[in-house]
Amino acid sequence: KMVNRIFKFLNKEFKGVNEAALLLGGFTLLSQVLGLLRDRSLAHFVGAGPVLDVYYAAFRIPDFLYISIASLASITVLMPFLMDRINKDGSMQKAKEFLNNIFSTYAIFMALASLIIAILMPKIVGYIAPGFNHEQTVSLVMMSRIMLLSPIFIGLSNLLGTVTQLLKKFLVFSLSPVFYNVGIIFGIIFLFPQFGVYGLGFGVIIGAILHFLIQAIVVYKNGFFPRFIFNIDWREIGRVVKLSAPRTLTLSCNSLAFLVLISIASTLKSGSISLFTFAYNLQSVPVGIIGTSYSVAAFPMLVKSFSQKNMKEFIGQISIAARQIIFWSLPIISLLVVLRAQIVRVILGTGQFSWQDTRLTAASVALFVISLVTQGLVLLLVRGYYAAGNTKKPFLTNVSSSILVIVLAKLFIYIFNHNPEIISQLETLLRVKDVPGTVMLALPLAYAIGSIVNFIFIWILFKRDFLKDQKIGIARTVKDSLLGALTMGSISYIFLNILDNIFDLTTGWGIFMQGFFAGIIGIASGFLVLYLIKNREFFSVLRALKNKFWRKKDVLAPEQEDLQ
């Protein structure tokens, strides 16, 4: 009975975009909380320094391999193919045969690529971290080889994720990253003390296996688990690769840009890779909860509406998701900028993580979150293009922005090193005047500017290709959300100074209470403003929560005005 209840729970369907997005957002939040616990554990037990730099640098090659191969058979590419076969055949048989083809091809190529890269790893790592010493380089080779197992399981899991999304099993899809972080945390707490930095790598592999298993169980239970076959239809594979190649190159460019940033960080002060990665992970929390959740929840509906040539519904879904992304992102930007030091100190400021590390990470977070809204909107617009079967436009915009990020990073480092007055002004603005290693702030600044430019490029193209003379009605959302954000930020800042004299800021608990109460009062003030101006996104979220928890409804239909 217990097993059946678990399967029934995991098999629950979610059809409405807001309901699905809330589910995905909720579990993404749980996953991100575990991710923050993971980073806190790393900061506490390992600390920002040579060992943690090796750990984070070791992710880069497996990550690049995963993106270069696994993204050829990603959810966003495979979903239209599967939907097309189901619509034509009226059954799942053709879709299953197609999935068998993709599964077998992926398994073969990923295994071969991993073996080749493992052999060549000693020659590759010199380009990944040119600033590492000999001991770090040796550890990096071994760690990277261990982690090459990770993209195999994560890739297979994401392949199965196409099925879980197709069947609207958003619950199990959203659980897999949770289990991934559980495995990593297990490695930090239990394996690192026994095996050192390699124990961290083993934890990543355990997490990747759990990521795969949770989806594999449900897909198998639904009779959709792919089989390995030898008579592969290479023409069909060719069609998928032809469509997905631009997307793969797009993601590869993004990964390559991040890899270059890590390479640059290895030449800066020891610990720069760790601090940069910590800051990136922190800013990725709202991106994942908001941008990824709404874009993922909207994607199946975008595919369906475009395949049925229902452009009114297609644009309506883009409009709904875009407004929600803006609605949530702007207030979060203001809160993160104002409360950045408290947030970083509470999450990471323990054990081996010093106060100087806290301040530099907080400054990096403030620079990263400048592009929070645009990062979320890019995820949505890219999925809009993928739903339409167009992968070339996102490729062109992402390649351009990736190149820009690399150029800006090198340019800013040069400027900071040769113009002390400029870096001094930035240090004053971000309150890191007396902290060593502030040159690394060039990296998050370059990333943020590149993300903003990326959005500008893809928005211009999206308007021309899909909207024509139509409008998606985001102006009021921007105005309302900006007002709410400014209210939240201002009130939070005022109460930070008031609470400064109430709590003992020499303790972690005191810093937490100061940031918590200042943030809560700021959020309450912002929500009150949104309520008084009758912001439609605010009331839309209230209706979604009401339908989820107080009414027995399976589908949350969008308002008619949202589809106009």
XYZ file of C-alpha atoms in Angstrom:
564
model
C 0.000 0.000 0.000
C 2.768 2.427 0.921
C 4.602 1.779 -2.355
C 1.395 2.302 -4.353
C 0.739 5.564 -2.543
C 4.241 6.771 -3.346
C 3.794 5.928 -7.046
C 0.382 7.602 -7.080
C 1.915 10.690 -5.484
C 4.780 10.809 -8.003
C 2.388 10.242 -10.941
C 0.174 13.234 -10.160
C -0.459 15.461 -13.213
C -0.421 19.268 -13.249
C -1.926 21.002 -16.276
C -2.284 24.754 -15.583
C 0.794 26.931 -16.164
C 0.489 28.764 -12.832
C -0.218 25.569 -10.890
C 2.633 23.725 -12.599
C 4.958 26.702 -12.149
C 4.103 26.913 -8.445
C 4.856 23.201 -8.060
C 8.120 23.499 -9.985
C 8.967 26.676 -8.107
C 8.262 25.033 -4.765
C 10.475 22.030 -5.408
C 13.069 24.200 -7.119
C 13.068 26.235 -3.911
C 13.611 23.022 -1.930
C 16.408 22.017 -4.294
C 17.944 25.479 -4.043
C 17.699 25.376 -0.245
C 19.583 22.093 -0.334
C 22.004 23.728 -2.756
C 22.566 26.512 -0.249
C 23.044 23.901 2.480
C 25.555 22.237 0.155
C 27.446 25.508 -0.291
C 27.283 26.244 3.427
C 28.762 22.823 4.138
C 31.527 23.446 1.614
C 32.240 26.883 3.100
C 32.284 25.437 6.633
C 34.278 22.242 6.118
C 36.520 23.235 3.191
C 36.555 27.046 2.968
C 37.370 29.308 0.018
C 40.872 28.278 -0.977
C 42.993 25.903 -3.084
C 41.038 22.690 -2.298
C 37.622 24.171 -3.064
C 39.021 25.850 -6.170
C 40.021 22.384 -7.421
C 36.541 21.016 -6.683
C 34.754 23.754 -8.621
C 37.267 23.730 -11.495
C 36.769 19.950 -11.804
C 33.117 20.535 -12.746
C 34.015 22.429 -15.897
C 35.084 19.589 -18.234
C 32.232 17.168 -17.317
C 29.814 20.094 -17.543
C 31.096 21.048 -20.986
C 30.891 17.419 -22.112
C 27.324 17.116 -20.839
C 26.242 20.268 -22.639
C 28.043 19.331 -25.858
C 26.397 15.895 -26.149
C 23.392 15.645 -23.829
C 21.867 18.904 -25.080
C 21.619 17.327 -28.537
C 18.801 15.280 -27.009
C 17.392 17.773 -24.542
C 13.804 18.204 -23.412
C 13.260 21.365 -25.406
C 14.440 19.691 -28.622
C 12.787 16.273 -28.160
C 9.397 17.505 -26.961
C 8.217 18.785 -30.383
C 9.365 15.511 -32.025
C 7.463 13.392 -29.498
C 4.362 15.605 -29.689
C 4.393 15.398 -33.473
C 4.516 11.593 -33.458
C 1.743 11.335 -30.885
C -0.480 13.734 -32.854
C 0.069 11.853 -36.129
C -0.084 8.302 -34.799
C -2.683 8.830 -32.107
C -0.716 6.501 -29.797
C 2.597 6.301 -27.965
C 4.184 3.592 -30.147
C 6.015 5.889 -32.593
C 7.109 8.096 -29.726
C 8.583 5.067 -27.919
C 10.519 3.973 -31.012
C 11.881 7.492 -31.399
C 12.955 7.555 -27.746
C 14.743 4.183 -28.142
C 16.762 5.670 -30.984
C 17.810 8.710 -28.959
C 18.576 6.683 -25.825
C 20.848 4.230 -27.644
C 22.720 6.920 -29.558
C 23.288 9.010 -26.450
C 24.589 6.045 -24.438
C 27.117 5.124 -27.145
C 28.480 8.609 -27.793
C 28.631 9.682 -24.143
C 30.541 6.547 -23.119
C 33.080 6.993 -25.936
C 33.497 10.737 -25.316
C 34.003 10.210 -21.572
C 36.676 7.576 -22.183
C 38.595 9.765 -24.658
C 38.479 12.834 -22.400
C 39.583 10.790 -19.372
C 42.693 9.726 -21.312
C 43.447 13.281 -22.481
C 42.674 14.926 -19.130
C 46.332 15.666 -18.136
C 46.724 17.779 -21.277
C 43.344 19.510 -20.918
C 43.503 20.769 -17.324
C 46.342 23.179 -18.084
C 43.862 25.254 -20.090
C 41.149 25.007 -17.439
C 43.192 26.356 -14.529
C 46.503 27.824 -15.740
C 47.040 29.477 -12.358
C 47.049 26.211 -10.370
C 50.240 24.837 -8.824
C 51.459 21.272 -9.476
C 49.633 19.725 -6.510
C 46.342 21.351 -7.481
C 46.781 20.277 -11.108
C 47.299 16.628 -10.123
C 44.159 16.717 -7.962
C 42.231 18.424 -10.760
C 43.062 15.620 -13.208
C 41.809 12.912 -10.855
C 38.723 14.874 -9.767
C 37.725 15.605 -13.360
C 38.026 11.915 -14.247
C 35.808 10.941 -11.313
C 33.202 13.497 -12.282
C 33.029 12.268 -15.892
C 30.500 9.712 -14.633
C 28.141 12.534 -13.679
C 27.104 13.712 -17.190
C 26.253 10.116 -18.162
C 23.620 9.739 -15.441
C 22.388 13.346 -15.550
C 22.046 13.140 -19.325
C 20.026 9.919 -19.143
C 17.888 11.445 -16.421
C 17.130 14.539 -18.496
C 16.283 12.271 -21.413
C 13.699 10.609 -19.196
C 12.648 14.092 -18.105
C 11.252 14.582 -21.603
C 8.793 11.784 -20.866
C 7.853 13.034 -17.403
C 7.177 16.505 -18.810
C 5.254 15.102 -21.766
C 3.050 13.192 -19.327
C 2.872 16.335 -17.142
C 4.536 14.491 -14.249
C 6.084 17.742 -13.052
C 6.394 16.435 -9.490
C 8.938 13.720 -10.236
C 10.711 16.008 -12.722
C 11.167 18.612 -10.002
C 12.286 16.035 -7.398
C 15.382 14.873 -9.316
C 17.542 17.956 -8.560
C 16.555 17.621 -4.906
C 18.028 14.115 -4.785
C 21.090 15.325 -6.693
C 21.883 17.835 -3.960
C 21.220 15.236 -1.257
C 23.959 13.069 -2.784
C 26.429 15.957 -2.897
C 25.718 16.931 0.711
C 26.273 13.304 1.739
C 29.680 13.456 0.070
C 30.631 16.688 1.854
C 29.616 15.543 5.327
C 30.560 11.854 5.268
C 33.047 11.256 2.421
C 35.188 14.411 2.497
C 36.583 13.652 5.990
C 37.604 10.167 4.770
C 38.784 10.789 1.206
C 39.517 14.515 1.067
C 38.686 16.390 -2.131
C 37.970 13.081 -3.926
C 35.176 12.390 -1.441
C 33.476 15.510 -2.785
C 33.639 13.991 -6.264
C 32.122 10.709 -5.078
C 29.235 12.687 -3.578
C 28.554 14.271 -6.969
C 28.362 10.825 -8.582
C 25.966 9.552 -5.896
C 23.774 12.607 -6.506
C 23.795 12.037 -10.272
C 22.711 8.407 -9.826
C 19.844 9.475 -7.542
C 18.857 12.160 -10.091
C 18.492 9.400 -12.669
C 16.799 6.756 -10.494
C 13.893 8.911 -9.265
C 12.763 9.586 -12.839
C 13.618 6.103 -14.119
C 11.247 4.479 -11.606
C 8.249 6.564 -12.691
C 8.992 6.318 -16.414
C 9.333 2.535 -16.101
C 6.077 2.336 -14.133
C 4.309 4.204 -16.965
C 5.678 1.760 -19.566
C 7.776 4.390 -21.331
C 11.314 3.407 -20.335
C 13.543 3.365 -23.453
C 15.323 0.211 -24.638
C 18.858 -0.038 -25.999
C 18.732 -1.017 -29.680
C 21.411 -1.731 -32.283
C 19.423 -0.985 -35.446
C 19.524 2.783 -34.921
C 17.693 4.959 -37.435
C 20.544 7.349 -38.231
C 18.401 9.476 -40.539
C 16.094 10.241 -37.649
C 19.087 10.989 -35.426
C 20.388 13.291 -38.145
C 17.147 15.272 -38.151
C 17.338 15.739 -34.386
C 20.996 16.770 -34.522
C 20.307 19.197 -37.366
C 17.636 20.913 -35.302
C 19.455 20.761 -31.969
C 22.982 21.597 -33.183
C 22.462 25.382 -32.945
C 21.035 24.972 -29.433
C 23.927 22.727 -28.427
C 26.413 25.220 -29.802
C 24.530 27.936 -27.911
C 24.817 26.132 -24.598
C 28.380 25.096 -25.369
C 29.278 28.744 -25.891
C 27.714 29.648 -22.551
C 29.568 26.818 -20.840
C 32.776 27.781 -22.620
C 32.347 31.389 -21.483
C 31.913 30.233 -17.880
C 34.917 27.925 -18.287
C 37.012 30.900 -19.445
C 35.842 32.928 -16.442
C 36.954 30.092 -14.148
C 40.272 29.954 -16.001
C 40.734 33.692 -15.464
C 39.774 33.359 -11.788
C 42.502 30.710 -11.326
C 45.116 33.384 -12.105
C 43.750 35.765 -9.456
C 43.943 35.569 -5.659
C 43.604 32.034 -4.231
C 39.962 31.299 -3.506
C 38.653 33.496 -6.343
C 37.124 30.497 -8.140
C 35.310 29.485 -4.953
C 33.974 32.982 -4.187
C 32.891 33.550 -7.787
C 31.096 30.192 -7.833
C 29.455 30.801 -4.450
C 28.102 34.137 -5.692
C 26.934 32.613 -8.967
C 25.137 29.816 -7.101
C 23.396 32.321 -4.822
C 22.113 34.414 -7.731
C 21.051 31.213 -9.498
C 18.540 30.506 -6.715
C 15.986 33.127 -7.855
C 16.789 32.427 -11.519
C 15.922 28.768 -10.966
C 12.861 29.386 -8.823
C 11.391 32.078 -11.087
C 12.829 32.033 -14.609
C 13.334 28.291 -14.970
C 10.062 27.332 -13.258
C 7.832 29.538 -15.396
C 9.653 28.788 -18.645
C 9.608 25.017 -17.987
C 5.932 25.069 -16.984
C 4.996 27.077 -20.087
C 7.033 25.020 -22.570
C 4.651 22.057 -23.169
C 1.804 24.525 -23.729
C 3.942 26.615 -26.072
C 4.779 23.483 -28.078
C 1.124 22.458 -28.242
C -0.220 25.881 -29.234
C 2.444 26.395 -31.904
C 1.968 22.882 -33.337
C -1.751 23.678 -33.636
C -0.880 27.071 -35.203
C -2.758 28.826 -32.404
C -0.575 31.944 -32.216
C -3.044 33.779 -29.983
C -2.606 31.148 -27.271
C 1.146 30.962 -27.933
C 1.611 34.689 -27.338
C -0.804 34.529 -24.400
C 1.342 31.913 -22.643
C 4.483 33.980 -23.277
C 2.705 37.024 -21.850
C 1.538 35.244 -18.691
C 4.959 33.750 -17.943
C 6.868 36.958 -18.794
C 4.733 39.071 -16.494
C 5.166 36.620 -13.615
C 8.951 36.525 -14.131
C 9.120 40.323 -14.006
C 6.697 40.488 -11.077
C 8.850 38.210 -8.900
C 12.331 39.193 -10.119
C 12.307 42.962 -9.562
C 11.452 42.796 -5.833
C 14.018 40.031 -5.333
C 16.710 42.196 -6.946
C 16.040 45.003 -4.472
C 16.040 42.622 -1.490
C 19.238 40.862 -2.569
C 21.072 44.160 -3.093
C 19.976 45.558 0.285
C 20.321 42.347 2.327
C 23.259 40.811 0.450
C 25.732 40.882 3.362
C 23.226 39.378 5.799
C 22.202 36.678 3.296
C 25.766 35.653 2.453
C 26.892 35.717 6.087
C 23.978 33.594 7.280
C 24.260 31.066 4.435
C 28.038 30.791 4.058
C 29.630 32.627 6.962
C 30.683 29.675 9.083
C 33.798 27.677 9.881
C 36.541 28.343 7.332
C 34.586 31.133 5.564
C 35.964 34.505 6.732
C 34.299 37.932 7.003
C 36.393 39.144 4.057
C 35.124 36.191 2.016
C 31.590 37.181 3.009
C 31.977 40.790 1.879
C 33.569 39.898 -1.453
C 30.924 37.252 -2.176
C 28.153 39.712 -1.239
C 29.586 42.320 -3.606
C 29.697 39.726 -6.392
C 26.055 38.781 -5.732
C 25.023 42.442 -6.028
C 26.649 42.611 -9.472
C 25.200 39.304 -10.633
C 21.597 40.165 -9.732
C 21.579 43.263 -11.924
C 20.660 40.855 -14.726
C 18.160 38.741 -12.765
C 15.096 39.819 -14.771
C 16.807 39.462 -18.128
C 18.181 36.003 -17.297
C 14.657 34.755 -16.551
C 13.138 36.349 -19.649
C 15.869 34.924 -21.882
C 15.034 31.416 -20.619
C 11.387 32.003 -21.565
C 12.016 33.538 -24.992
C 14.523 30.820 -25.878
C 11.904 28.172 -25.079
C 9.445 30.104 -27.207
C 11.844 29.751 -30.134
C 12.457 26.067 -29.384
C 8.706 25.411 -29.242
C 8.545 26.886 -32.744
C 11.374 24.609 -33.884
C 13.750 27.540 -34.392
C 17.115 27.095 -32.692
C 19.247 29.375 -34.860
C 18.176 32.732 -33.435
C 18.953 31.808 -29.793
C 22.282 30.447 -31.036
C 23.277 33.750 -32.632
C 22.291 35.864 -29.632
C 23.936 33.584 -27.057
C 27.164 33.278 -29.026
C 27.373 37.055 -29.269
C 26.716 37.553 -25.563
C 29.162 34.781 -24.564
C 31.929 36.399 -26.569
C 31.016 39.734 -25.017
C 31.247 38.274 -21.484
C 34.778 36.973 -22.127
C 35.934 40.225 -23.733
C 34.431 42.336 -20.952
C 35.974 40.144 -18.233
C 39.462 40.576 -19.664
C 38.849 44.276 -20.325
C 37.570 44.984 -16.812
C 40.485 43.134 -15.198
C 42.904 45.175 -17.287
C 41.106 48.410 -16.343
C 40.982 47.502 -12.645
C 44.680 46.607 -12.584
C 45.791 49.764 -14.416
C 43.290 52.305 -13.084
C 43.191 52.127 -9.274
C 40.707 55.012 -9.062
C 38.064 53.032 -10.980
C 38.315 49.890 -8.858
C 38.390 52.164 -5.803
C 35.034 53.691 -6.764
C 33.539 50.237 -7.278
C 34.927 49.086 -3.916
C 33.348 52.107 -2.226
C 29.986 51.511 -3.910
C 29.925 47.847 -2.868
C 31.513 48.433 0.551
C 34.609 46.272 0.039
C 37.195 49.052 0.254
C 39.656 47.243 2.522
C 39.127 43.709 1.142
C 41.967 42.116 -0.891
C 41.207 40.454 -4.241
C 38.467 42.829 -5.452
C 39.742 42.527 -9.027
C 37.611 39.362 -9.251
C 34.519 41.621 -9.283
C 35.266 42.055 -12.985
C 33.891 38.542 -13.566
C 30.318 38.929 -12.207
C 30.121 42.428 -13.699
C 31.023 41.078 -17.146
C 28.534 38.219 -16.768
C 25.691 40.565 -15.796
C 26.281 42.975 -18.671
C 26.527 40.085 -21.131
C 23.190 38.702 -19.875
C 21.470 42.072 -20.326
C 22.813 42.436 -23.864
C 21.711 38.862 -24.621
C 18.137 39.752 -23.638
C 18.145 42.899 -25.756
C 19.251 40.910 -28.815
C 16.743 38.068 -28.422
C 13.850 40.421 -27.523
C 14.355 42.423 -30.729
C 14.325 39.201 -32.775
C 11.344 37.728 -30.889
C 9.235 40.828 -31.457
C 9.976 40.744 -35.162
C 9.397 36.990 -35.573
C 6.323 36.419 -33.383
C 4.729 39.554 -32.038
C 4.665 41.657 -35.218
C 2.444 44.567 -34.179
C 1.012 42.764 -31.138
C 1.887 43.619 -27.546
C 2.263 41.259 -24.590
C 1.290 43.883 -22.042
C 4.308 43.992 -19.713
C 4.507 47.776 -19.275
C 2.078 47.895 -16.362
C 3.725 44.868 -14.762
C 7.143 46.563 -14.937
C 5.742 49.781 -13.428
C 3.859 48.005 -10.622
C 6.676 45.592 -9.796
C 9.247 48.379 -9.811
C 7.125 50.336 -7.339
C 6.798 47.257 -5.125
C 10.539 46.562 -5.425
C 11.554 50.107 -4.489
C 9.197 49.963 -1.509
C 10.610 46.640 -0.323
C 14.215 47.753 -0.758
C 13.757 51.154 0.898
C 11.824 49.851 3.897
C 14.252 46.950 4.359
C 17.226 49.348 4.282
C 15.614 51.649 6.852
C 14.887 48.781 9.219
C 18.394 47.327 8.766
C 19.746 50.519 10.312
C 17.091 50.529 13.040
C 17.718 46.894 13.951
C 21.482 47.486 13.901
C 21.216 48.741 17.488
C 18.875 45.987 18.663
C 20.610 42.740 17.659
C 24.162 41.610 18.374
C 25.764 41.597 14.919
C 28.873 39.809 16.145
C 26.876 36.557 16.173
C 25.359 34.621 13.270
C 21.991 34.566 15.016
C 21.998 38.349 15.427
C 22.815 38.896 11.750
C 20.065 36.460 10.771
C 17.461 38.207 12.932
C 18.448 41.627 11.600
C 18.155 40.525 7.978
C 15.045 38.418 8.599
C 12.961 41.117 10.266
C 14.150 43.849 7.907
C 13.303 41.620 4.949
C 9.898 40.556 6.296
C 8.862 44.149 7.015
C 10.095 45.207 3.568
C 8.248 42.369 1.816
C 5.026 43.086 3.746
C 5.261 46.756 2.774
C 5.828 45.890 -0.886
C 2.931 43.427 -0.969
C 0.685 46.031 0.650
C 1.552 48.471 -2.127
C 0.851 45.818 -4.790
C -2.478 45.038 -3.107
C -3.488 48.699 -2.957
C -2.677 49.328 -6.634
C -4.518 46.097 -7.527
C -1.581 44.507 -9.310
C -2.954 41.687 -11.498
C 0.051 39.384 -11.106
C -0.222 39.624 -7.321
C -3.891 38.623 -7.415
C -3.161 35.937 -10.036
C -0.724 34.266 -7.635
C -3.283 34.511 -4.808
C -5.875 32.788 -7.029
C -3.381 30.053 -7.946
C -2.604 29.416 -4.280
C -6.303 29.406 -3.444
C -7.045 26.886 -6.185
C -4.145 24.733 -5.079
C -4.843 24.601 -1.364
C -8.489 25.488 -0.851
C -10.342 24.306 -3.926
C -10.348 20.930 -5.603
C -9.453 22.017 -9.118
C -7.008 20.360 -11.465
C -6.700 23.092 -14.061
C -6.108 26.782 -13.580
C -7.194 28.495 -16.795
C -5.623 31.837 -17.669
C -7.801 34.904 -17.663
C -9.370 35.818 -20.989
C -7.611 39.177 -20.992
C -4.299 37.324 -20.740
C -4.975 35.642 -24.087
C -5.892 38.832 -25.915
